[in-house]
């Protein structure tokens, strides 16, 4: 019964793990992985990457985009969950949930289309407003000063409702007698949120934060690849997009694999470390 | 209990903010929809802001259906989604069921094999080389096979199967049912919600597929919907010499966005209650 799945894992997951040896070889297509000569010195492609001007740029971009997403993306779903929890009108609550979950299911291509409709310089809604108000149109999507905000903003938009699900679940798990006790002591809504609801979901918040730390180097390949353009490479190019371009478009397989391996190795350490942290923090949740 | 004035004000504030959130989630899509069906001369006259179009035209849709690659890409995407999702579910189930049985020899080894891929991967270049050496480049299978099983989904299904009562399996085995028969006639019917949820995640993943297509497919006739829509989106705007008759680029772009997102938006409300339930189940248990 396991057979098809195991074959899948071996072929598409474990053989590629073996394939990373090409990071240490002068790989060429005709010789294949086994016959290509070893690179001299063995870490030639790593050195090449570390000494290239891309190194700092890619690392900075990857790190900054991730961290921004983490910092600014954390609070909105929590607030959303609190609001939904405070809403006493049943049908409204489920309607808003349905509406705010929806963007989660839209692809980045679709979201990019929406951004074009709203923000494009020539015909975007926002720029038409600015021009009607007598201002200068702003190249939101092609300017280095706005690009990261747009990445982060669109991610928040996409995940606002969806991210709230898990917090809502945690809120449901809070003992209702706590609220009754607080009410009879004369606590208002805000006090109850502050003293009961938030502490009640604190461990979930910390847990998600820690687990997200593990993915610090995954700034979101697909989103960035779809939205970026040559004008914003300086602020938008991350490890993954660079690996993709260098490897598959310029056919520099060994260099690209070396960078990919570098990323995967750091990612592994981050994930393991964050899981360890999470275990220490999250007794009884996972 | 009599509601205090404070309570009622708070309730109203919550409702207003929630309505705003709902509007933020829906407005961009409604705007895209209305641009796509409004004659462009109307759009220009109204300074870009139209939510309920005064005149309606389906020119853009007509044009996309007759003169673009969209219908073909639609077909490709539908095939990939249907075939892919069925295979995904089949293999994921076949993987998860044995892993959920404690008597499976080597269970922890297989489990490790699955979990490890969540932590580390060979990266895109070695994976590309595997797909290439299997001769899958430029075929529909390249968009299905490399992501046949998502480890996370295996874990969710496994933990669901584990929650089924052990007596069920014992009595079935007593009655002489083999493992395949138990899976098909007992486990599958009992796990409809979780199967639907995971099926939906897989299906949405295939529908939104972009990454694997740009990696592995260069044959234009095999491009899925998202790739074609992105092409339409990045086309530079044509000069609008005759805005009355021509279907302008922006209208076409927005029509393509709507066509690519419509199926998801239409199907999603019907499945929503299943997946929130399934998602909670998976995330709470981990």
XYZ file of C-alpha atoms in Angstrom, chain B residues 20-129:
110
model
C -15.032 47.432 6.538
C -12.844 44.308 6.578
C -15.375 42.506 4.426
C -15.414 45.417 2.006
C -11.610 45.464 1.816
C -11.659 41.766 0.968
C -14.278 42.033 -1.757
C -13.930 45.501 -3.198
C -10.765 44.874 -5.280
C -12.357 41.906 -7.022
C -15.620 43.729 -7.657
C -13.637 46.599 -9.142
C -11.740 44.213 -11.414
C -15.034 42.645 -12.487
C -16.601 45.964 -13.267
C -13.593 47.194 -15.271
C -13.744 44.000 -17.300
C -17.342 44.537 -18.397
C -17.379 48.300 -18.813
C -16.690 49.906 -22.167
C -13.375 51.661 -21.766
C -14.745 55.056 -22.769
C -16.968 54.834 -19.668
C -13.982 53.997 -17.488
C -12.095 57.064 -18.737
C -15.103 59.350 -18.303
C -15.666 58.332 -14.710
C -12.097 58.816 -13.683
C -11.621 55.117 -13.145
C -14.065 54.723 -10.337
C -16.933 52.490 -11.284
C -18.370 49.826 -9.114
C -21.711 49.396 -10.807
C -21.114 49.840 -14.520
C -23.568 52.061 -16.379
C -23.057 50.292 -19.654
C -22.107 46.660 -19.977
C -20.120 44.952 -22.694
C -18.746 41.462 -22.922
C -16.385 42.328 -25.773
C -13.320 41.514 -23.719
C -14.622 38.064 -22.838
C -15.602 37.437 -26.416
C -12.201 38.396 -27.593
C -10.424 36.255 -25.022
C -12.590 33.253 -25.856
C -12.067 33.523 -29.592
C -8.648 35.101 -30.093
C -6.470 34.058 -27.193
C -4.932 30.947 -25.690
C -7.272 31.155 -22.730
C -9.749 28.416 -23.734
C -6.919 26.006 -24.388
C -5.161 26.912 -21.158
C -8.444 26.493 -19.347
C -8.624 22.950 -20.688
C -5.070 22.183 -19.598
C -5.771 23.525 -16.124
C -8.984 21.536 -15.794
C -7.232 18.309 -16.820
C -4.316 18.924 -14.470
C -6.691 19.791 -11.630
C -8.971 16.778 -12.046
C -6.339 14.135 -12.781
C -3.911 15.668 -10.302
C -6.349 15.882 -7.432
C -7.564 12.307 -7.867
C -3.997 11.003 -7.912
C -3.011 13.236 -4.993
C -5.831 11.925 -2.850
C -5.265 8.321 -3.824
C -1.552 8.307 -3.059
C -1.902 10.478 0.050
C -4.561 8.125 1.422
C -2.543 5.027 0.579
C 0.388 6.595 2.363
C -1.510 7.866 5.399
C -3.484 4.714 6.148
C -0.594 2.307 6.727
C 1.275 5.013 8.623
C -1.670 5.335 10.974
C -1.581 1.622 11.879
C 0.687 0.926 14.795
C 1.423 -2.633 13.699
C 3.151 -1.473 10.490
C 6.758 -2.690 10.514
C 9.216 0.156 10.053
C 6.510 2.710 10.692
C 8.756 5.273 12.295
C 11.268 4.935 9.499
C 8.648 5.714 6.847
C 7.330 8.526 8.996
C 10.806 10.003 9.254
C 11.075 9.763 5.503
C 7.968 11.901 5.126
C 8.774 14.422 7.840
C 12.350 14.946 6.732
C 11.176 16.363 3.398
C 9.447 19.123 5.337
C 12.806 20.106 6.727
C 15.154 19.745 3.813
C 14.921 19.509 0.071
C 17.349 19.151 -2.777
C 16.245 22.472 -4.173
C 14.863 23.429 -7.521
C 17.867 22.661 -9.705
C 18.386 18.997 -8.691
C 14.611 18.466 -8.818
C 14.557 19.936 -12.291
C 17.308 17.544 -13.368
